[in-house]
XYZ file of C-alpha atoms in Angstrom:
735
model
C 10.547 -24.541 -21.469
C 7.976 -27.195 -20.815
C 8.394 -28.322 -24.422
C 11.996 -29.349 -23.821
C 13.268 -32.761 -22.880
C 12.588 -33.932 -19.349
C 15.839 -33.429 -17.427
C 14.593 -34.899 -14.180
C 17.204 -34.989 -11.450
C 15.263 -35.302 -8.221
C 16.765 -37.075 -5.255
C 14.600 -38.197 -2.378
C 16.099 -38.633 1.023
C 18.927 -36.092 0.873
C 19.291 -32.360 1.088
C 19.486 -30.425 -2.150
C 22.733 -28.476 -2.276
C 24.067 -25.685 -4.465
C 27.691 -24.867 -5.192
C 27.149 -21.905 -7.525
C 24.439 -19.215 -7.657
C 23.759 -20.054 -11.308
C 22.290 -23.390 -10.229
C 19.818 -21.837 -7.750
C 16.236 -20.714 -8.385
C 14.215 -19.019 -5.643
C 10.505 -18.863 -6.389
C 7.623 -17.774 -4.175
C 4.036 -18.994 -4.604
C 1.407 -16.275 -4.267
C -2.349 -16.710 -4.287
C -5.533 -16.382 -2.293
C -6.468 -18.917 0.348
C -7.747 -22.123 -1.256
C -6.117 -21.544 -4.629
C -4.080 -24.740 -4.296
C -0.563 -23.486 -3.514
C 0.315 -26.173 -0.972
C -1.099 -28.933 -3.167
C 0.998 -27.600 -6.032
C 4.140 -27.638 -3.880
C 3.511 -31.279 -3.011
C 2.936 -32.101 -6.694
C 6.223 -30.429 -7.658
C 8.067 -32.347 -4.941
C 6.545 -35.600 -6.213
C 7.522 -34.923 -9.819
C 11.044 -33.918 -8.755
C 11.411 -37.204 -6.881
C 11.680 -35.574 -3.470
C 8.769 -37.603 -2.069
C 7.254 -40.990 -2.772
C 4.025 -41.633 -4.647
C 2.032 -41.215 -1.461
C 3.439 -37.693 -1.224
C 5.479 -38.524 1.869
C 9.100 -38.177 2.907
C 10.858 -41.061 4.589
C 9.484 -40.312 8.072
C 5.935 -40.552 6.718
C 5.144 -36.849 6.914
C 4.209 -34.547 4.076
C 6.598 -31.889 2.776
C 3.999 -29.334 3.843
C 3.810 -30.650 7.423
C 5.308 -28.054 9.721
C 3.038 -26.339 12.216
C 0.441 -28.009 14.427
C -1.608 -24.813 14.344
C -1.923 -25.175 10.577
C -3.351 -28.662 11.030
C -5.864 -27.494 13.615
C -6.956 -24.428 11.621
C -6.860 -26.208 8.250
C -5.006 -23.357 6.564
C -1.459 -22.143 6.039
C -0.419 -19.502 8.538
C 3.299 -19.167 7.843
C 5.949 -19.196 5.155
C 7.419 -22.618 4.408
C 10.380 -23.664 2.288
C 10.556 -26.842 0.190
C 13.847 -27.314 -1.711
C 13.812 -29.682 -4.703
C 16.195 -30.456 -7.574
C 15.413 -30.380 -11.278
C 17.523 -30.137 -14.386
C 20.729 -29.662 -12.390
C 19.226 -26.771 -10.414
C 18.248 -26.415 -6.800
C 14.787 -24.863 -6.606
C 13.790 -23.232 -3.340
C 9.989 -23.251 -3.424
C 8.547 -20.773 -0.909
C 4.907 -21.466 -0.063
C 3.077 -18.485 1.460
C -0.257 -18.233 3.271
C -3.092 -16.948 1.136
C -5.104 -15.380 3.938
C -4.720 -11.600 4.177
C -3.903 -11.678 7.905
C -0.569 -13.341 7.155
C 0.682 -10.888 4.551
C 3.854 -10.508 6.604
C 4.758 -14.099 5.728
C 4.059 -13.276 2.075
C 6.340 -10.228 2.200
C 9.088 -12.391 3.697
C 8.677 -14.837 0.803
C 8.926 -12.022 -1.729
C 12.080 -10.778 -0.023
C 13.714 -14.207 -0.231
C 12.626 -15.001 -3.816
C 13.810 -13.889 -7.233
C 10.571 -14.746 -9.080
C 6.918 -15.321 -8.260
C 4.316 -17.878 -9.301
C 0.783 -16.537 -8.951
C -1.563 -19.450 -8.299
C -5.222 -19.002 -9.317
C -8.066 -21.478 -9.336
C -9.872 -22.273 -12.587
C -13.128 -22.624 -10.662
C -12.990 -19.162 -9.069
C -14.289 -15.879 -10.338
C -12.311 -12.690 -10.998
C -13.170 -11.288 -7.566
C -10.630 -13.640 -5.967
C -7.838 -11.757 -7.757
C -9.191 -8.264 -7.283
C -7.842 -7.668 -3.784
C -4.588 -8.603 -2.115
C -3.388 -10.795 -5.011
C -3.587 -7.909 -7.453
C -1.806 -5.607 -5.015
C 1.047 -8.104 -4.679
C 1.249 -8.333 -8.469
C 1.637 -4.553 -8.624
C 4.333 -4.653 -5.930
C 6.256 -7.226 -7.964
C 5.833 -5.138 -11.094
C 7.218 -2.069 -9.312
C 10.517 -3.871 -8.626
C 10.581 -5.805 -11.923
C 10.223 -9.246 -10.337
C 9.528 -11.958 -12.960
C 6.065 -13.479 -12.646
C 4.174 -16.398 -14.126
C 0.659 -17.668 -13.498
C -0.435 -21.209 -12.687
C -4.088 -22.155 -13.089
C -5.076 -24.946 -10.697
C -8.195 -26.975 -9.931
C -8.597 -28.027 -13.546
C -10.233 -31.184 -12.225
C -13.175 -29.221 -10.786
C -16.450 -29.690 -12.629
C -17.004 -25.947 -13.123
C -13.409 -25.104 -14.014
C -12.872 -22.947 -17.076
C -9.237 -22.528 -18.119
C -9.978 -20.259 -21.076
C -12.097 -17.879 -19.028
C -9.503 -17.757 -16.260
C -6.697 -16.919 -18.687
C -8.782 -14.062 -20.063
C -9.419 -12.858 -16.518
C -5.702 -13.018 -15.732
C -4.893 -10.986 -18.839
C -7.453 -8.362 -17.835
C -6.508 -8.159 -14.135
C -2.747 -8.619 -14.373
C -2.034 -7.433 -17.918
C -3.284 -3.890 -17.398
C -2.477 -1.864 -20.507
C -0.756 -4.855 -22.140
C -2.997 -7.947 -21.927
C -0.873 -9.653 -24.611
C 1.910 -9.894 -22.016
C -0.220 -12.476 -20.150
C -0.832 -15.480 -22.408
C -1.041 -19.275 -21.998
C 1.844 -21.532 -23.032
C -0.391 -24.613 -23.006
C -4.024 -25.541 -23.450
C -5.678 -28.303 -21.434
C -6.091 -31.687 -23.136
C -9.482 -33.134 -22.218
C -10.408 -36.789 -21.972
C -13.719 -38.480 -22.668
C -16.773 -36.590 -21.538
C -18.456 -37.945 -18.399
C -22.263 -38.407 -18.129
C -22.523 -35.102 -16.273
C -20.977 -33.343 -19.258
C -17.596 -32.698 -17.610
C -14.546 -33.745 -19.615
C -11.568 -34.302 -17.268
C -8.200 -32.778 -18.091
C -5.726 -35.533 -18.919
C -2.805 -33.523 -20.267
C -1.616 -30.407 -22.031
C -1.112 -29.159 -25.572
C 2.122 -27.208 -26.083
C 1.340 -24.154 -28.180
C 4.895 -23.492 -29.336
C 5.913 -27.074 -30.054
C 2.426 -28.224 -31.120
C 2.972 -31.399 -29.109
C 0.640 -33.290 -26.781
C 1.768 -34.092 -23.221
C -0.528 -36.803 -21.924
C -0.535 -37.602 -18.184
C -3.462 -40.056 -18.279
C -1.222 -43.050 -17.523
C 0.424 -41.384 -14.516
C 3.570 -40.706 -16.545
C 4.102 -37.833 -18.965
C 3.932 -39.093 -22.547
C 4.632 -36.944 -25.582
C 2.952 -37.346 -28.960
C 1.891 -35.544 -32.111
C -1.540 -33.873 -32.124
C -4.189 -35.142 -34.475
C -5.091 -33.216 -37.605
C -8.412 -32.265 -36.034
C -6.648 -30.679 -33.026
C -4.320 -28.329 -34.895
C -7.017 -25.816 -35.930
C -8.146 -25.607 -32.295
C -4.796 -24.273 -31.168
C -3.877 -22.132 -34.182
C -5.385 -18.868 -32.922
C -3.899 -19.226 -29.423
C -0.521 -20.204 -30.887
C -0.378 -17.228 -33.242
C -1.275 -14.831 -30.448
C 1.399 -16.357 -28.188
C 4.068 -16.022 -30.878
C 3.107 -12.393 -31.474
C 3.230 -11.719 -27.724
C 6.709 -13.239 -27.444
C 8.033 -11.401 -30.486
C 6.617 -8.102 -29.189
C 8.871 -8.428 -26.137
C 11.888 -9.702 -28.067
C 15.171 -7.824 -27.819
C 15.632 -8.567 -31.543
C 13.835 -5.649 -33.170
C 13.918 -7.316 -36.603
C 11.971 -10.357 -35.444
C 8.527 -8.758 -35.724
C 9.157 -7.530 -39.248
C 10.367 -10.973 -40.258
C 7.328 -12.616 -38.696
C 4.870 -10.182 -40.310
C 6.680 -10.719 -43.579
C 5.695 -14.384 -43.482
C 8.922 -15.894 -42.122
C 8.429 -18.993 -39.992
C 10.338 -18.244 -36.755
C 12.105 -21.374 -35.552
C 11.159 -23.028 -32.287
C 14.506 -22.438 -30.499
C 14.431 -18.708 -31.213
C 10.924 -18.439 -29.805
C 11.815 -20.394 -26.655
C 14.980 -18.384 -26.074
C 13.116 -15.101 -26.503
C 10.339 -16.347 -24.245
C 12.804 -17.229 -21.486
C 14.527 -13.848 -21.748
C 11.194 -11.993 -21.659
C 10.080 -13.958 -18.581
C 13.395 -13.363 -16.797
C 13.154 -9.621 -17.535
C 9.670 -9.507 -16.036
C 7.964 -8.217 -19.195
C 6.101 -11.378 -20.252
C 4.014 -13.536 -17.929
C 3.153 -17.020 -19.205
C 0.068 -18.828 -17.993
C 0.445 -22.533 -17.220
C -1.960 -25.183 -15.995
C -1.504 -27.729 -13.214
C -3.519 -30.501 -11.621
C -2.578 -32.964 -8.857
C -1.417 -36.444 -9.743
C -3.936 -39.244 -9.744
C -3.569 -41.827 -6.989
C -0.422 -43.847 -7.606
C 0.802 -41.545 -10.395
C 4.312 -40.143 -10.274
C 3.591 -36.834 -11.953
C 0.846 -34.277 -11.689
C -0.461 -32.599 -14.825
C 1.707 -29.653 -15.791
C 4.354 -30.145 -13.101
C 7.137 -31.007 -15.546
C 6.296 -27.952 -17.634
C 6.285 -25.776 -14.531
C 9.641 -27.061 -13.282
C 11.137 -26.391 -16.688
C 9.727 -22.873 -16.706
C 11.335 -22.248 -13.308
C 14.742 -23.592 -14.331
C 14.737 -22.166 -17.868
C 12.753 -18.948 -17.645
C 13.169 -17.632 -14.126
C 16.362 -15.692 -13.320
C 19.239 -16.934 -11.233
C 20.211 -15.020 -8.076
C 23.095 -13.589 -10.102
C 20.571 -11.490 -12.019
C 19.192 -9.849 -8.897
C 20.544 -6.412 -8.039
C 22.900 -6.192 -5.092
C 21.158 -5.318 -1.816
C 21.346 -1.817 -0.387
C 23.666 -2.103 2.602
C 25.384 0.219 5.030
C 27.424 -0.036 8.173
C 25.424 -0.073 11.428
C 26.534 3.551 11.838
C 24.855 4.475 8.537
C 27.799 4.735 6.148
C 26.918 3.454 2.647
C 28.683 0.336 1.389
C 28.815 -1.315 -2.026
C 28.508 -5.091 -2.322
C 28.802 -7.080 -5.543
C 25.644 -8.939 -6.524
C 25.581 -12.527 -5.313
C 29.320 -13.135 -4.951
C 30.032 -16.331 -2.943
C 33.525 -15.007 -2.230
C 32.377 -11.528 -1.240
C 31.664 -10.151 2.221
C 28.937 -11.995 4.102
C 25.512 -10.344 3.803
C 22.550 -12.495 4.790
C 19.094 -11.696 6.094
C 16.752 -13.462 8.473
C 13.484 -13.663 6.512
C 11.627 -15.820 9.037
C 12.012 -16.837 12.670
C 10.386 -19.904 14.205
C 10.679 -21.896 17.398
C 11.297 -25.612 17.462
C 10.489 -27.496 20.702
C 13.707 -29.506 20.396
C 16.333 -27.166 18.908
C 14.963 -23.785 20.006
C 14.907 -20.805 17.687
C 15.367 -21.562 13.974
C 16.039 -18.744 11.491
C 15.348 -19.013 7.764
C 18.135 -17.037 6.110
C 18.647 -15.779 2.548
C 22.326 -15.264 1.722
C 22.845 -12.313 -0.648
C 26.651 -12.222 -0.601
C 29.424 -14.434 0.707
C 29.069 -17.959 2.058
C 27.543 -18.942 5.382
C 29.073 -21.868 7.274
C 28.039 -23.632 10.467
C 29.650 -22.872 13.818
C 31.077 -19.530 12.717
C 30.608 -16.269 14.580
C 28.581 -13.628 12.746
C 27.464 -10.118 13.522
C 23.733 -9.529 14.011
C 22.581 -6.030 13.112
C 19.182 -4.678 14.128
C 16.312 -3.806 11.845
C 14.821 -0.566 13.093
C 11.485 -1.930 14.329
C 11.835 -0.775 17.918
C 8.425 0.912 17.659
C 6.874 -2.553 17.292
C 8.564 -4.074 20.323
C 11.587 -5.376 18.369
C 14.779 -4.038 19.857
C 17.659 -3.042 17.612
C 20.558 -5.486 17.626
C 24.278 -4.960 17.324
C 25.852 -8.136 18.702
C 28.053 -11.063 17.722
C 26.599 -14.569 17.793
C 27.899 -18.027 17.080
C 25.510 -19.813 14.731
C 24.667 -23.489 15.005
C 24.039 -26.071 12.324
C 22.827 -25.213 8.824
C 19.990 -27.269 7.404
C 17.376 -27.479 4.684
C 13.792 -28.021 5.869
C 11.753 -30.852 4.468
C 8.415 -31.290 6.179
C 9.232 -31.738 9.857
C 12.780 -32.809 9.076
C 15.897 -30.652 8.988
C 18.521 -32.013 6.593
C 22.086 -30.939 7.348
C 23.953 -28.609 4.988
C 27.709 -28.078 4.931
C 27.414 -24.475 3.729
C 25.052 -21.969 2.127
C 26.333 -19.855 -0.758
C 25.186 -16.472 -2.011
C 21.764 -16.812 -3.621
C 20.703 -19.815 -1.546
C 18.529 -20.249 1.540
C 19.123 -22.257 4.691
C 17.817 -22.701 8.202
C 20.203 -21.592 10.951
C 19.960 -22.938 14.486
C 20.784 -21.231 17.787
C 20.636 -17.606 16.688
C 19.157 -16.605 20.022
C 19.286 -12.840 19.461
C 18.475 -12.549 15.753
C 14.917 -11.664 14.737
C 13.089 -11.491 11.440
C 14.580 -8.698 9.348
C 18.009 -8.756 10.993
C 21.204 -8.795 8.932
C 23.968 -11.363 9.410
C 27.461 -10.287 8.372
C 31.093 -10.814 9.248
C 31.958 -9.897 12.820
C 34.995 -8.068 11.436
C 32.958 -6.129 8.862
C 29.419 -5.524 10.233
C 26.802 -4.543 7.654
C 23.107 -3.727 7.708
C 20.570 -4.304 4.922
C 17.810 -1.803 4.314
C 14.592 -3.223 5.832
C 11.639 -4.256 3.703
C 8.193 -2.750 4.072
C 5.918 -4.430 6.576
C 2.183 -3.818 6.909
C 1.136 -1.853 9.962
C -0.876 -3.973 12.437
C -4.175 -2.173 13.007
C -6.245 -4.548 15.165
C -5.614 -4.048 18.913
C -5.745 -7.007 21.291
C -5.696 -6.010 24.973
C -4.538 -8.962 27.075
C -3.779 -9.844 30.664
C -2.299 -12.917 32.283
C -4.831 -15.573 33.230
C -3.103 -16.422 36.513
C -0.095 -15.493 38.627
C 1.900 -18.305 37.011
C 1.043 -16.920 33.555
C 1.972 -13.415 34.675
C 5.503 -14.580 35.478
C 5.910 -15.980 31.940
C 3.949 -13.370 29.995
C 6.759 -10.907 29.290
C 9.143 -13.545 27.949
C 6.412 -15.255 25.929
C 5.366 -11.985 24.276
C 8.938 -10.982 23.472
C 9.567 -14.343 21.801
C 6.275 -14.087 19.923
C 7.007 -10.676 18.394
C 10.585 -11.768 17.612
C 9.084 -14.308 15.202
C 6.618 -11.941 13.572
C 7.558 -8.327 12.740
C 3.977 -7.609 11.671
C 2.966 -7.699 15.338
C 3.441 -4.702 17.587
C 3.674 -4.964 21.355
C 2.527 -1.913 23.282
C 2.673 -1.171 26.989
C 0.186 1.703 27.065
C 1.233 4.184 29.738
C -2.157 5.931 29.794
C -4.460 2.916 30.042
C -1.912 0.577 31.696
C -2.879 -2.155 29.246
C -0.693 -4.650 27.434
C -1.802 -4.428 23.804
C -0.784 -6.804 21.033
C -1.492 -5.207 17.660
C -2.308 -7.725 14.913
C -3.342 -7.688 11.242
C -6.732 -9.332 11.742
C -8.738 -11.851 13.713
C -7.008 -14.912 12.248
C -3.617 -13.366 12.988
C -4.756 -12.699 16.564
C -6.060 -16.266 16.983
C -2.722 -17.707 15.879
C -0.826 -15.367 18.217
C -2.884 -16.438 21.229
C -2.604 -20.103 20.261
C 1.166 -19.835 19.990
C 1.358 -18.132 23.358
C -0.591 -20.995 24.895
C 0.807 -24.039 23.114
C 4.368 -22.968 22.360
C 5.246 -20.759 25.324
C 2.837 -22.075 27.951
C 1.179 -18.702 28.604
C -2.583 -18.459 29.025
C -4.024 -14.956 28.612
C -7.461 -13.376 28.853
C -8.792 -10.786 26.456
C -10.069 -7.544 27.969
C -11.796 -4.577 26.296
C -9.284 -2.308 24.604
C -9.218 1.177 26.108
C -8.619 4.348 24.138
C -6.486 7.097 25.682
C -9.010 9.851 26.471
C -8.167 13.311 27.796
C -9.956 16.047 29.791
C -10.058 19.816 29.421
C -11.971 22.801 30.774
C -14.855 24.064 28.668
C -14.721 27.563 30.229
C -12.762 29.678 32.670
C -12.942 28.663 36.322
C -11.200 29.369 39.588
C -10.197 27.310 42.588
C -8.678 27.661 46.024
C -6.439 25.037 47.526
C -6.110 25.085 51.321
C -3.846 22.581 53.026
C -3.560 23.407 56.740
C -2.787 20.763 59.380
C -1.507 21.007 62.929
C -0.498 17.827 64.696
C 2.175 18.843 67.168
C 5.592 20.035 66.156
C 5.871 21.313 62.600
C 2.504 21.402 60.832
C 1.553 21.894 57.184
C 0.373 25.215 55.834
C -0.209 26.212 52.222
C -2.976 28.184 50.538
C -3.098 29.087 46.846
C -5.672 30.543 44.504
C -5.637 29.722 40.803
C -7.542 30.507 37.637
C -7.940 27.915 34.874
C -8.874 28.749 31.290
C -9.050 26.553 28.182
C -6.449 26.779 25.411
C -6.495 25.639 21.773
C -5.917 21.952 21.084
C -2.316 20.838 21.281
C -1.304 23.494 23.826
C -0.710 21.113 26.709
C -0.488 22.578 30.229
C 0.668 26.181 30.614
C 1.475 27.527 34.101
C 1.623 31.292 34.757
C 2.741 33.037 37.931
C 0.911 36.300 38.716
C 1.479 36.424 42.452
C 2.276 39.902 43.773
C 3.639 41.040 47.090
C 5.229 37.729 47.959
C 1.947 36.129 49.069
C 3.435 32.825 47.956
C 7.200 32.788 48.566
C 9.235 32.408 45.371
C 10.703 29.073 46.440
C 7.209 27.509 46.663
C 5.846 28.642 43.288
C 7.496 25.672 41.494
C 5.925 23.460 44.159
C 2.457 24.745 43.264
C 3.167 24.071 39.581
C 4.403 20.580 40.369
C 1.231 19.810 42.318
C -0.969 21.213 39.534
C 0.793 19.153 36.874
C 0.653 15.998 38.977
C -3.098 16.425 39.479
C -3.567 17.172 35.772
C -1.841 13.900 34.909
C -4.276 12.049 37.211
C -7.315 13.850 35.791
C -10.005 15.958 37.432
C -13.298 14.380 36.280
C -13.068 10.820 34.956
C -9.462 9.950 35.668
C -8.013 10.914 32.269
C -5.071 13.331 31.867
C -5.957 17.030 31.695
C -4.520 19.122 28.883
C -4.940 22.293 26.823
C -5.411 24.664 29.772
C -3.609 27.667 31.234
C -3.322 27.609 35.036
C -2.590 31.007 36.552
C -1.455 31.319 40.172
C -3.060 34.522 41.499
C -2.609 34.564 45.257
C -1.928 32.496 48.322
C -0.658 32.418 51.869
C 2.321 30.871 53.593
C 3.556 30.267 57.141
C 7.100 31.034 58.174
C 7.470 27.657 59.910
C 4.810 25.239 58.649
C 4.939 25.921 54.906
C 6.883 23.410 52.804
C 7.365 22.101 49.285
C 5.045 19.153 49.960
C 2.344 21.382 51.454
C 2.233 23.668 48.405
C 2.224 20.689 46.042
C -0.866 19.398 47.840
C -2.479 22.856 47.803
C -1.871 23.198 44.060
C -3.557 19.865 43.425
C -6.511 20.763 45.655
C -6.943 24.086 43.886
C -7.125 22.427 40.487
C -9.687 19.909 41.729
C -11.853 22.695 43.209
C -11.694 24.616 39.930
C -12.829 21.492 38.089
C -15.699 20.897 40.517
C -17.235 24.254 39.591
C -16.573 23.966 35.840
C -17.859 22.058 32.847
C -15.247 19.502 31.855
C -15.011 18.172 28.331
C -13.835 14.634 27.677
C -11.532 14.618 24.662
C -11.217 11.594 22.405
C -8.365 10.908 19.988
C -9.216 11.401 16.343
C -7.311 9.488 13.684
C -6.590 10.496 10.133
C -7.699 7.462 8.125
C -6.691 6.815 4.507
C -8.630 4.060 2.730
C -7.534 2.748 -0.671
C -10.550 0.996 -2.147
C -11.872 -0.147 -5.517
C -14.265 2.275 -7.162
C -17.126 -0.224 -6.769
C -16.946 0.042 -2.985
C -16.298 3.776 -2.515
C -19.907 4.561 -1.648
C -20.151 1.780 0.900
C -16.862 2.814 2.531
C -17.839 6.478 2.786
C -21.237 5.594 4.225
C -19.610 3.313 6.771
C -17.137 6.007 7.813
C -19.977 8.469 8.329
C -21.705 5.903 10.532
C -18.572 5.851 12.684
C -18.857 9.606 13.346
C -16.213 10.143 10.712
C -15.770 13.161 8.468
C -14.682 12.508 4.901
C -12.217 15.268 4.063
C -11.346 14.306 0.509
C -11.102 11.701 -2.205
C -8.699 11.256 -5.087
C -8.331 8.809 -7.914
C -5.637 6.148 -7.645
C -4.239 3.824 -10.334
C -6.008 0.574 -11.168
C -9.607 1.754 -10.796
C -9.249 2.637 -7.133
C -9.995 5.664 -4.973
C -8.160 7.031 -1.961
C -10.633 8.185 0.671
C -9.296 10.474 3.410
C -11.328 10.883 6.580
C -11.039 11.869 10.224
C -12.583 9.293 12.536
C -12.672 8.982 16.349
C -10.405 6.142 17.448
C -13.206 4.757 19.606
C -15.021 3.874 16.384
C -12.218 2.099 14.500
C -10.980 -0.501 16.950
C -12.189 -3.294 14.660
C -12.018 -1.383 11.387
C -9.329 -3.738 10.049
C -11.868 -6.575 10.229
C -14.941 -4.603 9.200
C -13.311 -2.992 6.161
C -12.185 -6.357 4.860
C -15.751 -7.642 5.068
C -17.201 -4.482 3.565
C -14.891 -4.489 0.546
C -14.568 -8.271 0.102
C -10.903 -8.001 0.958
C -10.082 -5.467 -1.764
C -9.441 -2.388 0.422
C -6.632 -1.441 2.762
C -6.207 1.472 5.113
C -3.729 3.318 7.252
C -4.257 5.503 10.283
C -2.320 8.156 12.151
C -3.074 10.295 15.177
C -4.496 13.706 14.282
C -5.611 15.343 17.546
C -7.928 15.101 20.534
C -11.328 16.773 20.329
C -14.461 16.928 22.539
C -16.733 13.913 22.627
C -20.494 14.193 22.089
C -22.226 14.928 25.447
C -24.140 11.623 25.627
C -21.063 9.560 24.935
C -19.018 11.683 27.308
C -21.487 11.036 30.119
C -21.397 7.314 29.411
C -17.607 7.282 29.631
C -17.741 9.172 32.954
C -20.125 6.595 34.378
C -17.863 3.763 33.246
C -14.862 5.464 34.826
C -16.699 5.864 38.142
C -18.076 2.308 38.076
C -15.662 0.061 36.099
C -17.698 -3.028 36.948
């Protein structure tokens, strides 16, 4: 593992293929924005021979070239796949965005992968790992996913590999920091005038060998006598860490008894511990110098992936059922088993249309066959459930902007599938004769509302289709057609997520939209008892209109809705017209009585009225009921009710005070706190929804990206008088 012989088997210019799950490795790169993930992917592709020394494929593009938006924004915004070959294995390298707004792409990468590489920068401080990166580490730990750590930016003047490895052990190791230890130490060259000594290679702690990359090629040699004492302490600690996780319970006693454990035993135990997810080696990597064929540490990293990370065969079988909900059992990663594949990403190509990145968990996927597409249960986010048959197009492996044709895709492998016009991210592909459905993975709830409207009539005609295609690609978006405010609202994860969504609408689907202020669904209610009389009398020749009714309105507790009571005596209002009065009252309540918001939590009692034997009608009493309610409102004090959300904030203990103070400033009421694992606190509060429209953005800034929150509707309650009056004025004069 890194200390083994170089078994390079890269092949530029052709698609990497796999004929057995044992020869596949699926690894996802995780790390904060700017940690060097994409640069590392390019360095791995160069070392594996998938690109030339300029880092380009044959069409001149980079393996990381994919989305024009990424070039314009100078950051990764979506999951990308780069397949390479090494040591007889096909390695599917999944590069994920590091910015928190694109955590949906990260979750898709975790779903498709069997192991994770956490990429951290040697020049960064511990705060860069304290937020989303640490949370992802804990998610991986919960499911036992193998993890390793790669320290990048060793070439930076202020880089400190030793300090970063200690930070990793503290942040990621938790109660067992000895489970996070380096396999190599950086080999430094001559010191520059500014005091910085560049990293030119690595020292293998297990093999006690030097791997020098100074010439542009990896060269192995013996360390000098003066170097051995420098690595002795780190080597002994590494050996103890490996032995502590060994399945051979006698190994520790033998080691403590003075026995020299042989190199092969240590490497084998290391690989097993990594594959089981109980030991997490730290490696180092630096980009190749200009003209060099290998970046520092890339060979060692490729050998860790092929030797230490598990094959898809070692991943548990997915939880599947029939679309009707009946449980089914599927063997883990059987190429000859029933087809079970999942769409982990959906993208649009201007030339071939929709392209789906698919992970095959069972069976073998072949081009031009008909498959069943089963829905994913995200209808609440604007993603309809699916239960249809579709004929798939060509299979391919992405490489930069190219798509290299594949003849098939076996269980454990990934491929791009063309022409799946109905399938969306999260959908299951299975045999049309034996439809199956995989359990969906957790997706973050989008909490930043974006109210939009078409820029022109031409955009209005294309808006619906553009939005439906946009949310089909990204299940972290939610499309809402708000029936109360009549707004089209696109819910996103943050400002960067929203910017990308709008840019894709414009550039990819040709739809220009304007942002408008997001409206919150307010309500109205009576503050005290009031009465009203509705008189609708008209004579215009022939049959006229005659209806008179008297009502009493009184407030009810929150959540009561509209209650209608009939107390008419003596037949003053004929029985057949009483439902008409109720219908008119309810229709007026839906339109509002003060500021145009729906009325609720009142009891309306019909007390008396008059009718005409000829001119009374259903329509006349509906109108009278509405007029009576409006008259009652004119003589009463009307409360505006605002929705209140129950907000749960999970935040590091260092930021609890700031979060609670901020919530109070938003008219929030903190209702409780409780300790959470990992030095965090769960803060529960009730906050008016008017105050948390941008809380997803503000909380990230307040907590330096370390906090997350959820919200759910609690109830409507009266607004403060000054704010209520302001909202009334806005309703009467929208301009």
